[in-house]
Short mmCIF file of C-alpha atoms in Angstrom, two decimals:
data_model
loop_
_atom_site.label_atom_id
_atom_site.label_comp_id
_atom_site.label_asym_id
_atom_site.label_seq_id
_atom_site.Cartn_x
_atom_site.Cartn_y
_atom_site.Cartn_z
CA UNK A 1 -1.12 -40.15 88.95
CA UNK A 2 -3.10 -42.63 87.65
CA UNK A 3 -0.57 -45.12 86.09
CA UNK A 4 0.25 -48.67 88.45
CA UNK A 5 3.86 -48.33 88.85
CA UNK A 6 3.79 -44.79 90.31
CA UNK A 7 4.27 -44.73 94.24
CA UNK A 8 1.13 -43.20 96.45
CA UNK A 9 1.24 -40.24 97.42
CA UNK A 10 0.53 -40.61 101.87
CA UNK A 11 -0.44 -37.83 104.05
CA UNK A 12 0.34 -38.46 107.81
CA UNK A 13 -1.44 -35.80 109.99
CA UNK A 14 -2.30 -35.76 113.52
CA UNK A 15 -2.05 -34.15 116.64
CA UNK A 16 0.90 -32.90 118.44
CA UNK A 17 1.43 -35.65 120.68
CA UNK A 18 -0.21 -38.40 118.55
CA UNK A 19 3.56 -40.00 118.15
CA UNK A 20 3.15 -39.66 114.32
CA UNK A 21 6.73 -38.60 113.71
CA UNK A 22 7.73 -41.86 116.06
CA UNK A 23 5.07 -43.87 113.39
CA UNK A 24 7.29 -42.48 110.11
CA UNK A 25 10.75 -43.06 111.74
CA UNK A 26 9.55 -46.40 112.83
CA UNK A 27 7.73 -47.27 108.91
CA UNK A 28 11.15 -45.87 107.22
CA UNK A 29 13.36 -48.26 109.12
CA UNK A 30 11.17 -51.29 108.27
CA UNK A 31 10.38 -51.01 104.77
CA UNK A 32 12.08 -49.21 102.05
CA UNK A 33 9.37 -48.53 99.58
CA UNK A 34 8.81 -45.45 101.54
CA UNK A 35 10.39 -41.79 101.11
CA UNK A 36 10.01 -38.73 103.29
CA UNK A 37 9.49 -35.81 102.21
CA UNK A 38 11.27 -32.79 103.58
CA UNK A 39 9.83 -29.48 104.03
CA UNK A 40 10.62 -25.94 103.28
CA UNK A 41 10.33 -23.34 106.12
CA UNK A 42 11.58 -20.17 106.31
CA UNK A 43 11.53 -20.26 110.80
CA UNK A 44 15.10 -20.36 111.68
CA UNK A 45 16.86 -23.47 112.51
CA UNK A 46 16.78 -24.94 116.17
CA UNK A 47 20.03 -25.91 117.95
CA UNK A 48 21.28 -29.07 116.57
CA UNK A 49 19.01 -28.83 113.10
CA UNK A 50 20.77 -29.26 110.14
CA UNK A 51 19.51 -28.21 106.55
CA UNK A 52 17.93 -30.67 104.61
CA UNK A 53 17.16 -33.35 107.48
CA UNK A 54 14.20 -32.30 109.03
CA UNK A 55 13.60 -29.01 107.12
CA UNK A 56 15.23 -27.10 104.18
CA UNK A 57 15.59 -23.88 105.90
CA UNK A 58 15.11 -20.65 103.35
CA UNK A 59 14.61 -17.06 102.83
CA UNK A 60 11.30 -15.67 102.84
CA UNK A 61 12.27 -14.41 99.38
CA UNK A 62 13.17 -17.53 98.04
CA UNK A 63 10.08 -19.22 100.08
CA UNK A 64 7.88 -16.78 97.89
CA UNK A 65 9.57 -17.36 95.15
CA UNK A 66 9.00 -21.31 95.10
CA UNK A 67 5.29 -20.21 95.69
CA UNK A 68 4.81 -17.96 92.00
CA UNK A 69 6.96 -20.61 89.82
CA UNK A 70 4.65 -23.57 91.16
CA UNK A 71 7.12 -25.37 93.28
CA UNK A 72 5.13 -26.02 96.49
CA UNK A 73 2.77 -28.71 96.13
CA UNK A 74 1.12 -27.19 99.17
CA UNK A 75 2.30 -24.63 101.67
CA UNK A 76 0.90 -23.01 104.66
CA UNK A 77 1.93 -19.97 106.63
CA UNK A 78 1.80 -20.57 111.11
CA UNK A 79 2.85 -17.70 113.48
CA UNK A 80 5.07 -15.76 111.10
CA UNK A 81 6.34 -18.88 108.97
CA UNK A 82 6.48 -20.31 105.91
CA UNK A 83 6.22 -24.14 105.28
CA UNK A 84 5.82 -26.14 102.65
CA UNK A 85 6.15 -28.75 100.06
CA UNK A 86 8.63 -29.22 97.55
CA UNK A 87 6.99 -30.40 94.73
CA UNK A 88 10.27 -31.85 93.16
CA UNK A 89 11.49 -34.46 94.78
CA UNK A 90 7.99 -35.74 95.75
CA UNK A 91 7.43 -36.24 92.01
CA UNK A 92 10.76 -37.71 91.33
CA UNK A 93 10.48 -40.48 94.13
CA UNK A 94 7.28 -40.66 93.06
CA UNK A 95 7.98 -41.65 89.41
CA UNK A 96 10.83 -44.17 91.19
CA UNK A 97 7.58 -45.82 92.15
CA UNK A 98 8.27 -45.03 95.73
CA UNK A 99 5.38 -44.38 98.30
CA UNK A 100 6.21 -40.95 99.72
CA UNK A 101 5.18 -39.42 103.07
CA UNK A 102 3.83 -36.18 103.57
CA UNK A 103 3.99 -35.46 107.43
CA UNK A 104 2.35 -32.16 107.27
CA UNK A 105 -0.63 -29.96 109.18
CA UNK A 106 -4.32 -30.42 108.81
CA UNK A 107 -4.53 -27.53 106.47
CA UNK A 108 -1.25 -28.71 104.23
CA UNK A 109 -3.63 -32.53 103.88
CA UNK A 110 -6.18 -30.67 102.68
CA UNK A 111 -4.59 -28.46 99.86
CA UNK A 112 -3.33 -32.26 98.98
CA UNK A 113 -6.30 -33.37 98.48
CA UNK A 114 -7.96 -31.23 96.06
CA UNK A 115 -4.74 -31.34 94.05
CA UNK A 116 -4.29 -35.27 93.79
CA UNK A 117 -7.51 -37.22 94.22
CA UNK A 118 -5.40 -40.27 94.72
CA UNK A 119 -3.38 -39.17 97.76
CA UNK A 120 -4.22 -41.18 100.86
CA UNK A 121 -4.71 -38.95 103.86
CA UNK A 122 -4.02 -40.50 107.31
CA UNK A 123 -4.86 -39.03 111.23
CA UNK A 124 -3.03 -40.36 114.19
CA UNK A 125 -5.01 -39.69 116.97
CA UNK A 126 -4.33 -40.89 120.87
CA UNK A 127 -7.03 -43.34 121.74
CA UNK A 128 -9.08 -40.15 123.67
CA UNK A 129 -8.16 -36.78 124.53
CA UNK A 130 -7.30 -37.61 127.99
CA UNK A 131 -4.40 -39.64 126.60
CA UNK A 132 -3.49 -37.00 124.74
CA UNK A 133 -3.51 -34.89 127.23
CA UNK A 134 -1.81 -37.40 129.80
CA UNK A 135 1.44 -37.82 126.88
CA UNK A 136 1.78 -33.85 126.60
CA UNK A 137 2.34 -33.93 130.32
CA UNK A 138 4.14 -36.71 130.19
CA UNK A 139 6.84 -35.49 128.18
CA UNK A 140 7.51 -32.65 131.23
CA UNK A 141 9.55 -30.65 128.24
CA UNK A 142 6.36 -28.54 128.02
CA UNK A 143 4.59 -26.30 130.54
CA UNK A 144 0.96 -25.94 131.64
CA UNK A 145 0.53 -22.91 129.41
CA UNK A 146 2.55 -24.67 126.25
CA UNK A 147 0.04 -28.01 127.02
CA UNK A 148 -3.07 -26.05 127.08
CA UNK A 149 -1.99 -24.17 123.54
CA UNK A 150 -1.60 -27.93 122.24
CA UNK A 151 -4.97 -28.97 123.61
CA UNK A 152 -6.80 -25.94 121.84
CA UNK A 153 -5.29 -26.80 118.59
CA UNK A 154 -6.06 -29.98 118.70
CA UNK A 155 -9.69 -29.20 119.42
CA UNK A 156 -9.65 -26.71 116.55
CA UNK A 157 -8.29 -29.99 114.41
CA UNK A 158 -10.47 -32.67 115.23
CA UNK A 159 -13.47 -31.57 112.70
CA UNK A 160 -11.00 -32.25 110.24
CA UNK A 161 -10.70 -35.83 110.53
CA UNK A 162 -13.47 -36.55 108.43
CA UNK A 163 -11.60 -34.75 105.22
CA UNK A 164 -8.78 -37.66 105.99
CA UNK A 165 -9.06 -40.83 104.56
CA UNK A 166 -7.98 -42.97 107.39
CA UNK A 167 -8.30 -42.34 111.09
CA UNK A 168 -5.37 -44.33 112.48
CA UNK A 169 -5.53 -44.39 116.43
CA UNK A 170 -1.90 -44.75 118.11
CA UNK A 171 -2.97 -46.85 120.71
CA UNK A 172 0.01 -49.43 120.07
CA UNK A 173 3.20 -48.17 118.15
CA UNK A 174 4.24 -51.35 116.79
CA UNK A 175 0.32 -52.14 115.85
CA UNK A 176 0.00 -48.62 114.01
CA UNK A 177 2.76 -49.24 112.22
CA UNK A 178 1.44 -52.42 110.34
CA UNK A 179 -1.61 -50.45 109.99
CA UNK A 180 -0.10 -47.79 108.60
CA UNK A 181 1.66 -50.14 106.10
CA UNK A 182 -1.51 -52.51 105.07
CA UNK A 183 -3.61 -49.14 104.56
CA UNK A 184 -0.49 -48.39 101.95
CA UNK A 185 -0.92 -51.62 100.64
CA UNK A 186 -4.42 -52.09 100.58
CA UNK A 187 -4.54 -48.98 98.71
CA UNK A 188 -2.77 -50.03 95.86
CA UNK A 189 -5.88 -52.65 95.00
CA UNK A 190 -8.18 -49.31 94.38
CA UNK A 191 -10.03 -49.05 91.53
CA UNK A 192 -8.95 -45.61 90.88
CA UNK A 193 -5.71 -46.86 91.11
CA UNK A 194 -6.20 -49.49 88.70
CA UNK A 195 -7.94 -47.69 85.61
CA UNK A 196 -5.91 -48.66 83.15
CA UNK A 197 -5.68 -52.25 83.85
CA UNK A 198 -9.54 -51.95 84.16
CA UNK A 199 -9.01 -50.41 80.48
CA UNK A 200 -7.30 -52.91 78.76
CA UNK A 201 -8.61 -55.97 80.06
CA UNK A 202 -12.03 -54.77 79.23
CA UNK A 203 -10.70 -54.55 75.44
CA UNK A 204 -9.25 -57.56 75.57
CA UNK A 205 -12.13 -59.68 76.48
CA UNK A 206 -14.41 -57.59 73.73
CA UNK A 207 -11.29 -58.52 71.52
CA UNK A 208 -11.70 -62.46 72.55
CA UNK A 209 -14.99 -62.20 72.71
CA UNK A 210 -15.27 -61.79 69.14
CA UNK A 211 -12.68 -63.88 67.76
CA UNK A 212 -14.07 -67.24 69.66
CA UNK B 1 -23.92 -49.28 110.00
CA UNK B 2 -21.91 -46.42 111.79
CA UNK B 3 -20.54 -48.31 114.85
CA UNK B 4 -17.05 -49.47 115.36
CA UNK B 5 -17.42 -52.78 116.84
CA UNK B 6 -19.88 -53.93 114.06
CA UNK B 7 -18.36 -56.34 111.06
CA UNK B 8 -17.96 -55.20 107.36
CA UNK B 9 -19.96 -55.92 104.60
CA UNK B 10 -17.83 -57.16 101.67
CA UNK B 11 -18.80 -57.72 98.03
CA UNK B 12 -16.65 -60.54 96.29
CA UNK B 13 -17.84 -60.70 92.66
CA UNK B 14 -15.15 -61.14 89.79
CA UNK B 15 -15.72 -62.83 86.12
CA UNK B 16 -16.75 -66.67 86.04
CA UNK B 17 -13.25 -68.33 86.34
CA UNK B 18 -11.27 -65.70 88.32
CA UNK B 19 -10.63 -67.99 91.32
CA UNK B 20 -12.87 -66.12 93.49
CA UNK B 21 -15.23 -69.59 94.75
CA UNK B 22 -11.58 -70.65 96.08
CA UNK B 23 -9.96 -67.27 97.41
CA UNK B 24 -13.02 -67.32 99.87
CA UNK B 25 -12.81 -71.11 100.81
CA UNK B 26 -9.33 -69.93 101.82
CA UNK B 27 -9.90 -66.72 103.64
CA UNK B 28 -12.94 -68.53 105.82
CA UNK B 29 -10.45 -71.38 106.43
CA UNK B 30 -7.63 -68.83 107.78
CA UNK B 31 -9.13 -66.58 109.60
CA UNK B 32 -12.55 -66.60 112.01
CA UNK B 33 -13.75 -63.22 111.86
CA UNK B 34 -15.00 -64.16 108.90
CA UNK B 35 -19.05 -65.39 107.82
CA UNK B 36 -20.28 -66.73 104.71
CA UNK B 37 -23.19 -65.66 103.72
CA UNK B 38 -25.90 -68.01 101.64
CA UNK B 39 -27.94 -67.04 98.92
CA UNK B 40 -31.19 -68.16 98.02
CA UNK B 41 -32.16 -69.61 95.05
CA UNK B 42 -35.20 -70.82 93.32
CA UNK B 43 -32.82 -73.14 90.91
CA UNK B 44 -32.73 -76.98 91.03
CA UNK B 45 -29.71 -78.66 93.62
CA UNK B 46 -27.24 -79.87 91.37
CA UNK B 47 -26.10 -83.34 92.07
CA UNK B 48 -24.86 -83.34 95.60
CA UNK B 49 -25.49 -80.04 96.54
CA UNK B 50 -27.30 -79.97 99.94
CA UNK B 51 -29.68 -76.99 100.94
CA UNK B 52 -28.38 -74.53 103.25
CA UNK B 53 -24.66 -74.91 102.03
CA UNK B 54 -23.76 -73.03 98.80
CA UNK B 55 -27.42 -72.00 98.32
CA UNK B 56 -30.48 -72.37 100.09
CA UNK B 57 -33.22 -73.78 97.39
CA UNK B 58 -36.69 -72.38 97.20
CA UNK B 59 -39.82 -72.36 95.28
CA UNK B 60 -40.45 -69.12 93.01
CA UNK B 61 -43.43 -68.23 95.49
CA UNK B 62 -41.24 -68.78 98.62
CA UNK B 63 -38.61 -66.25 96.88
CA UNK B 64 -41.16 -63.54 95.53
CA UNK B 65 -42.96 -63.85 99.27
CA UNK B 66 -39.13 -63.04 100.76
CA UNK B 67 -38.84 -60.16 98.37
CA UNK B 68 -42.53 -58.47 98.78
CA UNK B 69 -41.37 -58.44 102.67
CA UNK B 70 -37.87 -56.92 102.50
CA UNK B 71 -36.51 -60.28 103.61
CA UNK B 72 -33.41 -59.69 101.08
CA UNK B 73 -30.30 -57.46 100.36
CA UNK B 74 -30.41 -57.82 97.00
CA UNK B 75 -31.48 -60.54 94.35
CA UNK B 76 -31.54 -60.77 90.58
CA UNK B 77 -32.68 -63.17 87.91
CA UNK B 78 -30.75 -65.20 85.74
CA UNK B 79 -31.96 -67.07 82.46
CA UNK B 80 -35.47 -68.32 84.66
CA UNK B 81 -33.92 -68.43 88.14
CA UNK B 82 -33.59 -65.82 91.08
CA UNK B 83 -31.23 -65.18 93.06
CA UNK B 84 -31.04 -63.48 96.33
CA UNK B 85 -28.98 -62.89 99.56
CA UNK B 86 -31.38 -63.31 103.04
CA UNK B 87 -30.67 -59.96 105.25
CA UNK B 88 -31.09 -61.80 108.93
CA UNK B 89 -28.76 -63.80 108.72
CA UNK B 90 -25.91 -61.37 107.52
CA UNK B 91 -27.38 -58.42 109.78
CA UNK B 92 -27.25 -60.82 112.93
CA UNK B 93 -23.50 -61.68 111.75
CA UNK B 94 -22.38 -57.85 111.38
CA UNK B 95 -24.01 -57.11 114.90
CA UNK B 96 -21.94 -59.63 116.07
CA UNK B 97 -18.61 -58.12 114.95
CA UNK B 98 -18.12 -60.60 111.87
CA UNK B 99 -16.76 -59.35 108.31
CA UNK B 100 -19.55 -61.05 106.32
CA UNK B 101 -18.78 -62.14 102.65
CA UNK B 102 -20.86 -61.72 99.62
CA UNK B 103 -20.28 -64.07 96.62
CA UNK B 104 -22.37 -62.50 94.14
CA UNK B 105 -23.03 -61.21 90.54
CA UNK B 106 -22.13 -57.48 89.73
CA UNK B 107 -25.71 -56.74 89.53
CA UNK B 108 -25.99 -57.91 93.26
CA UNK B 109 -23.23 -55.86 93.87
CA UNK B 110 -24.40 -52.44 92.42
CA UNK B 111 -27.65 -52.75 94.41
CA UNK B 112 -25.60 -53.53 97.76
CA UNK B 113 -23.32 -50.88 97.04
CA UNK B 114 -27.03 -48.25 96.88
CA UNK B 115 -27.67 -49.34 100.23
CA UNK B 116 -24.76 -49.49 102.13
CA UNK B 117 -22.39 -46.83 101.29
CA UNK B 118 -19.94 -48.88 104.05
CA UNK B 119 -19.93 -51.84 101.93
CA UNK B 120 -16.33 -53.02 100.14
CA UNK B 121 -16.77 -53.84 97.15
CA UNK B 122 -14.15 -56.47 96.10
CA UNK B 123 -13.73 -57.53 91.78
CA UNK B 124 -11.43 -60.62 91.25
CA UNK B 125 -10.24 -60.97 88.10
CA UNK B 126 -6.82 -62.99 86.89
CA UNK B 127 -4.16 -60.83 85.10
CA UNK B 128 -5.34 -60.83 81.70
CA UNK B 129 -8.32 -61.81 79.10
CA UNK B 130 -5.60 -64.18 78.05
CA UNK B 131 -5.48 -65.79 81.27
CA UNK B 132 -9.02 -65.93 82.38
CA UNK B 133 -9.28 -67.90 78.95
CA UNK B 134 -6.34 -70.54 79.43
CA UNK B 135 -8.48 -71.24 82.85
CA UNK B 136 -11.67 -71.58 81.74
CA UNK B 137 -9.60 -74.28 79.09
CA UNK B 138 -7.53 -75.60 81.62
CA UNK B 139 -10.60 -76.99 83.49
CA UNK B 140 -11.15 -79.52 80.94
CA UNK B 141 -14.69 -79.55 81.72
CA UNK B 142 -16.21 -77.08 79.36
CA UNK B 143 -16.94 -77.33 75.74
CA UNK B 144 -16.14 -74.26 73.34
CA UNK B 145 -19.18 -72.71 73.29
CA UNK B 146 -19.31 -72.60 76.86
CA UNK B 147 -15.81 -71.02 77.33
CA UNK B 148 -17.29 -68.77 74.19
CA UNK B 149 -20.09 -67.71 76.76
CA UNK B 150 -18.39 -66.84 79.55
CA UNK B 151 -15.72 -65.08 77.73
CA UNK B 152 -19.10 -63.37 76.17
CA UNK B 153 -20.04 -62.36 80.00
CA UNK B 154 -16.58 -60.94 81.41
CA UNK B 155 -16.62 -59.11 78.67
CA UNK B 156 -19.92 -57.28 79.67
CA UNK B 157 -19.36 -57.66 83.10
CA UNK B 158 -15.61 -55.49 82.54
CA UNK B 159 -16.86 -51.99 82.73
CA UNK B 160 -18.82 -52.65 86.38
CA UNK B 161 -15.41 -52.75 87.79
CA UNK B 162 -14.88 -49.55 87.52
CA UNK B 163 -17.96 -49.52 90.44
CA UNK B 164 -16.29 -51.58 92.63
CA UNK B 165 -13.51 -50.35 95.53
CA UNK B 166 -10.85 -52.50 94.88
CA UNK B 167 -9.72 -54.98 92.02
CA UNK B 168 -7.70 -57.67 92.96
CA UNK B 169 -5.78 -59.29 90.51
CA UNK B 170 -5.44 -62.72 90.95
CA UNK B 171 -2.40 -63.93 90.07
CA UNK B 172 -1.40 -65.91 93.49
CA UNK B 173 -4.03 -67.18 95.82
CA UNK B 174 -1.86 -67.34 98.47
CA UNK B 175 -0.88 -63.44 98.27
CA UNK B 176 -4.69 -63.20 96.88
CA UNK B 177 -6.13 -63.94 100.13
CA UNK B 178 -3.55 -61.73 102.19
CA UNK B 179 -4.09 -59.07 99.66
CA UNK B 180 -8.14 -59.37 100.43
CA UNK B 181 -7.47 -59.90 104.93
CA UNK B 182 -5.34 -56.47 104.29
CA UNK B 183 -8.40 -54.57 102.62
CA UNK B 184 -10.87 -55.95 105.16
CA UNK B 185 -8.37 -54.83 107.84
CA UNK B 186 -7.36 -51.45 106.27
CA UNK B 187 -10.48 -50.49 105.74
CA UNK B 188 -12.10 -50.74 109.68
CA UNK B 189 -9.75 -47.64 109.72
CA UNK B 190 -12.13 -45.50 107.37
CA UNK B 191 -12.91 -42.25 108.54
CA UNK B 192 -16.14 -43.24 107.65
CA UNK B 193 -16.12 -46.16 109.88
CA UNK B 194 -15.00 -44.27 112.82
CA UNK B 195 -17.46 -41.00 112.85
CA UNK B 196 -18.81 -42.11 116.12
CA UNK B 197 -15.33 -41.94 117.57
CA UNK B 198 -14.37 -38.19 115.80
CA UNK B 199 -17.17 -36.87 117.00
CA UNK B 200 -16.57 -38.18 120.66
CA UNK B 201 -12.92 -37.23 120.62
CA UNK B 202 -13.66 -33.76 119.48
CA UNK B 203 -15.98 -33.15 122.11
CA UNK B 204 -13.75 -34.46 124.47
CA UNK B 205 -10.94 -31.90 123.03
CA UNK B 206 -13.27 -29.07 123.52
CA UNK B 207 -14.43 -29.91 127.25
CA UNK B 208 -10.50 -30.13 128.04
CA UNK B 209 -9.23 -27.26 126.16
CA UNK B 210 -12.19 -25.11 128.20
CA UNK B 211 -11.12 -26.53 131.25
CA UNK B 212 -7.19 -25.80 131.30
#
């Protein structure tokens, strides 16, 4: 992970209701550096969800088994499900120099992080909770018990937001997008990112140095 | 340094022919949200240069009275000469919301980087050794030994970038500059920059979430 050519690796967490699934749609149909990641779950499909889209949808055999051989590059279990990363096809696009998206849960970011010290972990927050509380209702698809349970979580969440890199505050879709996009970009410039450049041209001025 | 609506602090250093003198002229020129800050000297005005534009020029006791008083950021000596950046004026340009720029040495850098752990630290350097040297040629207007010399410095100056945040390669000044605006921007997203706001928000979340 520490080579120029190779894509970032981006974490996009948030709460529900932060629009951060509208902010990856919206970054994947503007620029196509990016890749999305798709997770593994073993929760059965919804109406209309097809395999491979927004989940791959598995056994909790094979879910396990993905665990022992080192194929999740994180996974967490919610309610009685599995979900998790396939560590694949991250790594492939990855090596395609592609910047891939993780959209995953707080505690998914943070099994990132310890693994890859270069990953760039992002939080989409609403402006304030009342927002957040105003778009849950908003959506009327959820009732007052449903809202509530989203309101707790995110409480239970927000500590977290100091283990992210970025805190990216949806206050403006089109806005957070760009943001989204120069944090990518801005990233690249890192000095982490740029160790072996820092390498060589250090050796090449000792190099010149001598000869002149 | 903790509040949102307060400016950044940026560190441009970057070895002696990188481009860095002009990548600033063109930022400031762009974009107002940006403030130049000038260092203090005890060194002699070069032909036409007038006080209070790239330096402000001092006597040695003027400079070590400023020190003894806390009336700098950071200063160092070169050959017999200090140099030193003046903290009111760039502390009354942060707490007006301006990204203040630092041209300084990597020693400058290191010591602003101690005391403000919110401080971007920006190294320009051009692509290559190669490069920096066909430059510091190009310019027509130093003799060997003094390309020799600052060939000599690079190369001891190299391993500080490692210390810095982000190395930008200059290759382009146009993309240069937008590559330098996109740090400046990304990084007002820093979790870091933004603790006042995570701790508000989770607050918030609690108060709500006990009130549904």
């Amino acid at each position: 992970m520490t080579m120029n050519n190779k894509g970032s690796l981006i974490v996009l967490s948030g709460f529900s209701g932060s629009g951060k699934g509208t902010i990856v749609k919206e970054l994947m149909s503007r620029y196509s550096q990016y890749a999305l990641s798709v997770s593994m779950t073993t929760r059965a499909p919804r109406e209309g969800e097809k395999d491979g889209e927004a989940y791959f949808f598995v056994s909790k055999e094979r879910f396990e088994e993905e665990i022992s051989r080192g194929g999740l590059l994180e996974h967490a279990r919610y309610v009685d499900n599995y979900y998790g990363t396939p560590r694949a096809y991250v790594e492939e696009k990855l090596g395609e120099g592609r910047d891939v998206i993780l959209e995953i849960e707080v505690q998914g970011g943070l099994q990132i992080r310890e693994k890859f010290e270069e990953a760039v972990l992002v939080f989409v927050t609403p402006p304030s909770a009342k927002e957040l509380h105003r778009r849950l209702t908003g959506r009327g698809t959820e009732d007052a018990s449903s809202v509530a349970n989203r309101i707790r979580r995110a409480a239970e969440e927000a500590p977290f937001m100091r283990d992210y890199d970025y805190i990216l505050i949806n206050d403006d879709l089109d806005l957070c997008v760009e943001e989204l996009h120069r944090i990518v970009g801005a990233e690249k410039q890192k000095s982490l990112r740029r160790a072996s450049f820092i390498a060589d041209i250090g050796r090449e001025l000792a190099d010149l140095s001598a000869e002149l």
